[in-house]
Tab-separated table of C-alpha atoms in Angstrom:
chain	number	residue	atom	x	y	z
J	1039	MET	CA	1.829	-31.865	-1.515
J	1040	ARG	CA	4.005	-28.758	-1.253
J	1041	ILE	CA	4.085	-26.761	1.985
J	1042	VAL	CA	5.188	-23.156	1.453
J	1043	ILE	CA	6.633	-21.260	4.415
J	1044	ASP	CA	7.680	-17.630	4.815
J	1045	GLY	CA	11.405	-17.837	5.504
J	1046	MET	CA	11.690	-14.193	6.516
J	1047	GLY	CA	8.553	-13.838	8.664
J	1048	GLY	CA	8.918	-13.403	12.418
J	1049	ASP	CA	11.401	-12.308	15.045
J	1050	ASN	CA	13.597	-15.399	14.706
J	1051	ALA	CA	13.679	-15.696	10.928
J	1052	PRO	CA	15.304	-17.233	9.058
J	1053	GLU	CA	17.187	-19.257	11.704
J	1054	GLU	CA	14.269	-20.868	13.546
J	1055	ILE	CA	12.163	-21.163	10.389
J	1056	VAL	CA	14.859	-23.155	8.632
J	1057	LYS	CA	15.614	-25.324	11.674
J	1058	GLY	CA	11.905	-26.095	12.133
J	1059	ALA	CA	11.566	-26.952	8.446
J	1060	ALA	CA	14.615	-29.217	8.601
J	1061	ASP	CA	13.211	-30.997	11.676
J	1062	ALA	CA	9.805	-31.415	10.035
J	1063	SER	CA	11.351	-32.775	6.842
J	1064	LYS	CA	12.586	-35.798	8.820
J	1065	LEU	CA	9.019	-36.639	9.854
J	1066	ILE	CA	7.052	-36.113	6.625
J	1067	ASP	CA	7.387	-37.086	2.957
J	1068	HIS	CA	5.953	-33.862	1.548
J	1069	GLU	CA	8.001	-31.100	-0.053
J	1070	ILE	CA	8.708	-27.974	2.001
J	1071	CYS	CA	9.381	-24.771	0.114
J	1072	ILE	CA	11.061	-21.929	2.052
J	1073	VAL	CA	10.534	-18.496	0.476
J	1074	GLY	CA	12.925	-15.639	1.223
J	1075	ARG	CA	16.468	-14.417	0.726
J	1076	ALA	CA	18.022	-17.525	-0.769
J	1077	SER	CA	21.596	-16.904	0.379
J	1078	GLN	CA	20.544	-16.570	4.041
J	1079	ILE	CA	18.208	-19.570	3.922
J	1080	GLU	CA	20.763	-21.799	2.208
J	1081	ALA	CA	23.391	-20.774	4.769
J	1082	GLU	CA	21.028	-21.800	7.586
J	1083	LEU	CA	20.304	-25.129	5.905
J	1084	GLU	CA	24.036	-25.778	5.713
J	1085	LYS	CA	24.449	-24.744	9.342
J	1086	ASN	CA	21.786	-27.282	10.341
J	1087	GLY	CA	23.547	-29.999	8.364
J	1088	TYR	CA	20.565	-30.533	6.099
J	1089	ALA	CA	21.345	-33.091	3.401
J	1090	GLY	CA	17.866	-34.130	2.248
J	1091	ASN	CA	16.054	-33.377	-0.973
J	1092	ASN	CA	12.535	-32.402	0.133
J	1093	ILE	CA	13.320	-28.780	1.050
J	1094	LYS	CA	13.405	-26.260	-1.798
J	1095	VAL	CA	14.292	-22.564	-1.653
J	1096	VAL	CA	12.478	-19.859	-3.636
J	1097	ASN	CA	14.201	-16.480	-3.667
J	1098	ALA	CA	12.332	-13.341	-2.596
J	1099	ASP	CA	14.526	-10.355	-1.798
J	1100	ASP	CA	12.029	-8.122	-0.008
J	1101	VAL	CA	10.616	-8.468	3.530
J	1102	ILE	CA	7.375	-7.166	5.022
J	1103	THR	CA	8.226	-5.909	8.500
J	1104	MET	CA	6.025	-5.674	11.586
J	1105	GLU	CA	5.985	-1.881	11.181
J	1106	ASP	CA	4.731	-1.905	7.592
J	1107	SER	CA	1.194	-0.820	6.742
J	1108	PRO	CA	-0.582	-4.071	5.715
J	1109	VAL	CA	-2.325	-2.821	2.564
J	1110	LYS	CA	0.627	-0.748	1.314
J	1111	ALA	CA	3.075	-3.573	2.002
J	1112	ILE	CA	1.062	-6.151	0.044
J	1113	ARG	CA	0.617	-3.777	-2.886
J	1114	ARG	CA	4.161	-2.410	-3.028
J	1115	LYS	CA	6.398	-5.231	-1.788
J	1116	THR	CA	5.515	-7.686	-4.533
J	1117	ASP	CA	8.898	-9.429	-4.229
J	1118	SER	CA	8.478	-10.036	-0.501
J	1119	SER	CA	8.502	-13.571	0.935
J	1120	MET	CA	4.874	-13.177	2.062
J	1121	VAL	CA	3.473	-12.006	-1.280
J	1122	VAL	CA	5.497	-14.548	-3.261
J	1123	GLY	CA	4.385	-17.362	-0.935
J	1124	LEU	CA	0.689	-16.436	-1.124
J	1125	THR	CA	0.957	-16.103	-4.914
J	1126	MET	CA	2.416	-19.609	-5.137
J	1127	VAL	CA	-0.683	-20.989	-3.404
J	1128	LYS	CA	-2.963	-18.978	-5.694
J	1129	GLU	CA	-1.179	-20.293	-8.801
J	1130	GLY	CA	-1.262	-23.900	-7.604
J	1131	LYS	CA	2.492	-24.024	-6.982
J	1132	GLY	CA	1.883	-24.576	-3.262
J	1133	ASP	CA	-0.860	-26.269	-1.240
J	1134	VAL	CA	-0.642	-24.275	1.993
J	1135	PHE	CA	1.182	-21.141	3.177
J	1136	ILE	CA	2.641	-20.579	6.674
J	1137	SER	CA	3.982	-17.265	7.993
J	1138	GLY	CA	5.115	-15.752	11.271
J	1139	GLY	CA	5.207	-12.266	9.767
J	1140	ASN	CA	3.011	-9.182	10.123
J	1141	THR	CA	-0.467	-10.515	11.072
J	1142	GLY	CA	-2.379	-7.661	9.475
J	1143	ALA	CA	-0.426	-7.996	6.241
J	1144	LEU	CA	-0.982	-11.752	6.161
J	1145	VAL	CA	-4.763	-11.437	6.609
J	1146	VAL	CA	-4.967	-8.591	4.077
J	1147	GLY	CA	-2.651	-10.414	1.678
J	1148	ALA	CA	-4.622	-13.637	1.913
J	1149	ARG	CA	-7.818	-11.723	1.177
J	1150	MET	CA	-6.343	-9.682	-1.704
J	1151	ILE	CA	-4.271	-12.411	-3.376
J	1152	LEU	CA	-6.302	-15.567	-2.707
J	1153	GLY	CA	-9.682	-13.858	-2.507
J	1154	ARG	CA	-12.587	-14.396	-0.121
J	1155	ILE	CA	-14.730	-17.499	-0.263
J	1156	GLU	CA	-18.099	-16.644	-1.808
J	1157	GLY	CA	-20.555	-15.880	0.986
J	1158	ILE	CA	-17.874	-14.992	3.524
J	1159	ASP	CA	-17.997	-11.322	4.461
J	1160	ARG	CA	-14.821	-11.224	6.556
J	1161	PRO	CA	-11.974	-13.739	6.703
J	1162	VAL	CA	-11.103	-14.568	10.301
J	1163	LEU	CA	-8.054	-15.486	12.347
J	1164	ALA	CA	-8.680	-18.581	14.449
J	1165	SER	CA	-6.399	-19.518	17.343
J	1166	ILE	CA	-6.032	-22.718	19.311
J	1167	TYR	CA	-7.013	-22.059	22.935
J	1168	PRO	CA	-5.496	-24.414	25.574
J	1169	CYS	CA	-7.997	-25.798	28.105
J	1170	LEU	CA	-7.163	-27.023	31.609
J	1171	GLY	CA	-6.676	-30.768	31.717
J	1172	GLY	CA	-8.335	-31.381	28.374
J	1173	LYS	CA	-8.199	-30.971	24.627
J	1174	PRO	CA	-7.780	-27.411	23.310
J	1175	SER	CA	-10.581	-25.312	21.804
J	1176	LEU	CA	-10.561	-22.967	18.813
J	1177	LEU	CA	-11.067	-19.227	19.362
J	1178	VAL	CA	-12.707	-17.473	16.401
J	1179	ASP	CA	-11.981	-14.488	15.920
J	1180	ALA	CA	-8.573	-14.042	17.550
J	1181	GLY	CA	-8.065	-10.512	16.254
J	1182	ALA	CA	-8.618	-10.138	12.507
J	1183	SER	CA	-11.645	-7.802	12.845
J	1184	SER	CA	-12.350	-5.759	15.971
J	1185	GLU	CA	-16.060	-5.571	15.164
J	1186	ALA	CA	-18.474	-8.157	13.802
J	1187	LYS	CA	-22.104	-8.334	12.740
J	1188	ALA	CA	-24.403	-11.220	13.613
J	1189	HIS	CA	-23.920	-12.951	10.259
J	1190	ASN	CA	-20.133	-12.673	10.687
J	1191	LEU	CA	-20.368	-14.537	13.989
J	1192	LEU	CA	-22.422	-17.198	12.232
J	1193	GLU	CA	-19.665	-17.533	9.606
J	1194	TYR	CA	-17.051	-17.836	12.360
J	1195	GLY	CA	-18.955	-20.641	14.051
J	1196	LEU	CA	-19.408	-22.545	10.802
J	1197	MET	CA	-15.790	-22.238	9.656
J	1198	GLY	CA	-14.414	-23.007	13.125
J	1199	SER	CA	-16.579	-26.108	13.388
J	1200	ILE	CA	-15.353	-27.430	10.039
J	1201	TYR	CA	-11.708	-26.769	10.930
J	1202	MET	CA	-11.948	-28.531	14.288
J	1203	GLU	CA	-13.678	-31.521	12.739
J	1204	LYS	CA	-11.355	-31.968	9.769
J	1205	VAL	CA	-7.977	-30.894	11.196
J	1206	TRP	CA	-8.341	-31.829	14.878
J	1207	GLY	CA	-10.631	-34.817	14.448
J	1208	ARG	CA	-13.481	-33.518	16.643
J	1209	GLU	CA	-16.805	-35.012	15.649
J	1210	LYS	CA	-19.632	-32.468	15.846
J	1211	PRO	CA	-17.609	-29.946	17.886
J	1212	LYS	CA	-19.572	-27.879	20.402
J	1213	VAL	CA	-19.933	-24.246	19.323
J	1214	GLY	CA	-20.445	-21.528	21.941
J	1215	LEU	CA	-21.069	-17.778	21.666
J	1216	VAL	CA	-19.162	-15.599	24.157
J	1217	ASN	CA	-21.619	-13.477	26.132
J	1218	LEU	CA	-22.307	-11.815	29.495
J	1219	GLY	CA	-24.455	-14.733	30.614
J	1220	VAL	CA	-25.781	-18.040	29.360
J	1221	GLU	CA	-29.377	-16.834	28.950
J	1222	GLU	CA	-30.578	-16.285	25.371
J	1223	SER	CA	-31.816	-12.799	26.304
J	1224	LYS	CA	-28.375	-11.580	27.474
J	1225	GLY	CA	-25.972	-9.409	25.501
J	1226	THR	CA	-26.065	-6.766	22.792
J	1227	SER	CA	-28.415	-6.641	19.824
J	1228	VAL	CA	-25.609	-8.213	17.760
J	1229	THR	CA	-25.075	-11.197	20.080
J	1230	LYS	CA	-28.826	-11.738	20.463
J	1231	ASP	CA	-29.220	-11.860	16.695
J	1232	ALA	CA	-26.133	-14.067	16.367
J	1233	TYR	CA	-27.592	-16.478	18.922
J	1234	LYS	CA	-30.689	-16.964	16.744
J	1235	LYS	CA	-28.635	-17.475	13.600
J	1236	LEU	CA	-26.248	-19.963	15.238
J	1237	HIS	CA	-29.156	-21.844	16.799
J	1238	ALA	CA	-30.840	-22.209	13.390
J	1239	ALA	CA	-27.647	-23.273	11.584
J	1240	PRO	CA	-26.543	-26.904	11.067
J	1241	LEU	CA	-24.108	-26.717	13.991
J	1242	ASN	CA	-23.741	-28.311	17.412
J	1243	PHE	CA	-24.527	-24.953	19.029
J	1244	VAL	CA	-24.546	-25.096	22.854
J	1245	GLY	CA	-25.655	-21.490	23.356
J	1246	ASN	CA	-24.033	-18.585	25.170
J	1247	VAL	CA	-20.880	-19.216	27.190
J	1248	GLU	CA	-19.298	-17.060	29.881
J	1249	ALA	CA	-15.609	-16.172	29.887
J	1250	ARG	CA	-15.003	-17.951	33.205
J	1251	ASP	CA	-16.018	-21.289	31.653
J	1252	ILE	CA	-13.873	-21.024	28.526
J	1253	PRO	CA	-10.595	-22.222	30.149
J	1254	VAL	CA	-12.243	-25.483	31.284
J	1255	GLY	CA	-13.449	-26.404	27.802
J	1256	VAL	CA	-17.135	-25.479	27.917
J	1257	CYS	CA	-17.110	-25.575	24.107
J	1258	GLU	CA	-14.726	-26.555	21.334
J	1259	VAL	CA	-15.349	-23.556	19.067
J	1260	ILE	CA	-15.400	-20.200	20.880
J	1261	VAL	CA	-17.200	-17.565	18.790
J	1262	CYS	CA	-16.718	-13.814	19.349
J	1263	ASP	CA	-15.556	-10.668	17.561
J	1264	GLY	CA	-11.825	-9.999	17.190
J	1265	PHE	CA	-11.683	-7.380	19.945
J	1266	VAL	CA	-13.150	-9.735	22.572
J	1267	GLY	CA	-11.203	-12.705	21.207
J	1268	ASN	CA	-7.844	-10.978	21.345
J	1269	VAL	CA	-8.485	-9.795	24.913
J	1270	ILE	CA	-9.472	-13.329	25.985
J	1271	LEU	CA	-6.401	-14.801	24.317
J	1272	LYS	CA	-3.869	-12.355	25.764
J	1273	LEU	CA	-5.430	-12.256	29.229
J	1274	SER	CA	-5.448	-16.058	29.408
J	1275	GLU	CA	-1.883	-16.286	28.142
J	1276	GLY	CA	-0.602	-13.668	30.600
J	1277	LEU	CA	-2.515	-15.167	33.517
J	1278	ALA	CA	-1.307	-18.691	32.784
J	1279	TRP	CA	2.355	-17.741	32.549
J	1280	ASN	CA	2.229	-15.524	35.642
J	1281	ILE	CA	0.556	-18.249	37.715
J	1282	LEU	CA	3.221	-20.736	36.623
J	1283	LYS	CA	5.904	-18.177	37.510
J	1284	LEU	CA	4.322	-17.604	40.910
J	1285	VAL	CA	4.186	-21.348	41.604
J	1286	LYS	CA	7.828	-21.715	40.556
J	1287	ASN	CA	8.864	-18.879	42.900
J	1288	GLN	CA	7.059	-20.538	45.811
J	1289	PHE	CA	9.112	-23.674	45.286
J	1290	MET	CA	12.335	-21.635	45.465
J	1291	VAL	CA	11.755	-20.233	48.993
J	1292	ASN	CA	13.997	-22.673	50.900
J	1293	THR	CA	15.654	-26.074	50.706
J	1294	ARG	CA	12.499	-27.886	51.763
J	1295	THR	CA	10.340	-26.284	49.064
J	1296	LYS	CA	13.088	-26.836	46.465
J	1297	LEU	CA	13.036	-30.567	47.212
J	1298	ALA	CA	9.258	-30.550	46.903
J	1299	GLY	CA	9.616	-28.712	43.599
J	1300	LEU	CA	11.907	-31.414	42.246
J	1301	MET	CA	9.269	-34.018	43.084
J	1302	VAL	CA	6.545	-32.265	41.070
J	1303	LYS	CA	8.794	-30.937	38.290
J	1304	PRO	CA	7.449	-33.390	35.625
J	1305	GLN	CA	3.862	-32.347	36.405
J	1306	LEU	CA	4.748	-28.642	36.222
J	1307	SER	CA	6.514	-29.178	32.897
J	1308	SER	CA	3.450	-30.978	31.561
J	1309	LEU	CA	1.238	-28.078	32.682
J	1310	LYS	CA	3.584	-25.607	31.015
J	1311	ASP	CA	3.336	-27.533	27.735
J	1312	GLU	CA	-0.464	-27.245	27.837
J	1313	PHE	CA	-0.171	-23.457	27.606
J	1314	ASP	CA	2.705	-23.357	25.108
J	1315	TYR	CA	1.610	-21.967	21.716
J	1316	ALA	CA	4.508	-23.832	20.113
J	1317	GLU	CA	2.719	-27.146	20.642
J	1318	TYR	CA	-0.427	-26.363	18.642
J	1319	GLY	CA	0.635	-25.596	15.077
J	1320	GLY	CA	-0.455	-22.019	14.460
J	1321	ALA	CA	-3.687	-20.169	13.721
J	1322	PRO	CA	-5.538	-20.671	10.432
J	1323	VAL	CA	-6.858	-17.730	8.428
J	1324	LEU	CA	-10.354	-18.983	7.596
J	1325	GLY	CA	-12.596	-17.614	4.871
J	1326	VAL	CA	-10.020	-17.182	2.090
J	1327	SER	CA	-9.689	-19.365	-1.014
J	1328	GLY	CA	-6.594	-21.220	0.107
J	1329	PRO	CA	-5.080	-22.732	3.282
J	1330	VAL	CA	-3.104	-20.108	5.235
J	1331	ILE	CA	-1.608	-20.491	8.725
J	1332	LYS	CA	-0.295	-17.716	10.983
J	1333	ILE	CA	2.335	-18.701	13.522
J	1334	HIS	CA	3.465	-16.573	16.458
J	1335	GLY	CA	5.965	-13.860	15.579
J	1336	SER	CA	8.434	-15.212	18.127
J	1337	SER	CA	7.994	-18.844	17.066
J	1338	ASN	CA	10.885	-21.177	17.701
J	1339	SER	CA	11.783	-24.216	15.614
J	1340	VAL	CA	9.367	-26.440	17.572
J	1341	ALA	CA	6.440	-24.161	16.719
J	1342	VAL	CA	7.516	-24.081	13.075
J	1343	LYS	CA	7.829	-27.865	12.927
J	1344	ASN	CA	4.389	-28.379	14.482
J	1345	ALA	CA	2.792	-25.811	12.167
J	1346	ILE	CA	4.193	-27.627	9.143
J	1347	ILE	CA	2.875	-30.975	10.372
J	1348	LYS	CA	-0.557	-29.534	11.258
J	1349	SER	CA	-0.826	-27.870	7.856
J	1350	ILE	CA	-1.006	-31.268	6.157
J	1351	PRO	CA	-4.587	-32.198	7.178
J	1352	TYR	CA	-5.658	-28.572	6.634
J	1353	SER	CA	-4.822	-29.022	2.960
J	1354	GLN	CA	-5.448	-32.729	2.444
J	1355	GLU	CA	-8.866	-32.710	4.128
J	1356	LYS	CA	-9.979	-29.994	1.685
J	1357	VAL	CA	-11.101	-27.669	4.497
J	1358	VAL	CA	-11.363	-24.672	2.147
J	1359	ASP	CA	-13.553	-26.600	-0.313
J	1360	ILE	CA	-15.804	-27.840	2.497
J	1361	ILE	CA	-16.234	-24.262	3.774
J	1362	LYS	CA	-17.149	-23.154	0.242
J	1363	LYS	CA	-19.834	-25.838	-0.056
J	1364	SER	CA	-21.100	-25.210	3.480
J	1365	MET	CA	-21.560	-21.521	2.733
J	1366	LEU	CA	-23.679	-22.360	-0.317
J	1367	ASP	CA	-25.783	-24.765	1.769
J	1368	LEU	CA	-26.120	-22.127	4.497
J	1369	GLU	CA	-27.340	-19.523	1.995
J	1370	GLU	CA	-30.071	-21.940	0.882
J	1371	ILE	CA	-31.159	-22.456	4.498
J	1372	ILE	CA	-31.247	-18.694	5.155
J	1373	GLU	CA	-33.223	-18.025	1.967
J	1374	LYS	CA	-35.697	-20.774	2.876
J	1375	ASP	CA	-36.165	-19.348	6.389
J	1376	GLU	CA	-36.742	-15.854	4.977
J	1377	GLU	CA	-39.382	-17.183	2.540
J	1378	GLU	CA	-41.220	-18.937	5.384
């Protein structure tokens, strides 16, 4: 397979993108195609001492910046690394596309160039959510759409469940709906309706979940609209890093605490890794007709390497095709329920 990556997307491009690709190329047999300004990318490959033959460079002179309007950028910057990369996937010249560039442009571009899966109203950005002392969950939506209707939340649960099963190897992942309380009667008219739809769907739906239980892994697929999801994600990230910083400061008070800190340093490092986005391989854009992964804008080479490796099962397990079939099956179930 051919993994296409945006060589100009993100704060640390192309340096960290190229280094991550070079590191990944030592671990996999698949071809990696870096799209962007060829002269800069080739210079970085030379700097990293790359001498293999499974990294190719495709030139694209333009760059979509973080300040660009998503729709205008996709329409006007046709020679940008993002548009060229997405077009390669559409034309069958690539099997998956990875970018650390403008999130809005990537979601819009994926929808405009690859197209929506039939039956999917809104493509969604899913993000891996680290859980304390356990396996991570998937947060759907992480910020693609600030509002969602009940049937959108149903789509999110279905697509998230398929992704976790096929890419992360979770059999019948537990799906939970973020709400004010666990009771079925709690929430807005949208969440109440979504509860009924999720409960009737062929999912391992565990009901409503409260925000306080999300960090301990109450469910494996966390369903909510993009506004709530983005707040959960950023609050959790900020809280985690500030707690770790506070703990570190406590160990620096005096010689005695510094010695104690040295004794627990491996455990603290392990805890830090649990909350490090670089370890989890990026966030898939689900609901479009092709595998697309968004990595953090400030991704380092480790995050890039892991995203490349995690993109392999996303493509090889035919996640997009399974979502397409599942949506057709779901439409039949909905139509049957409406007839009854």
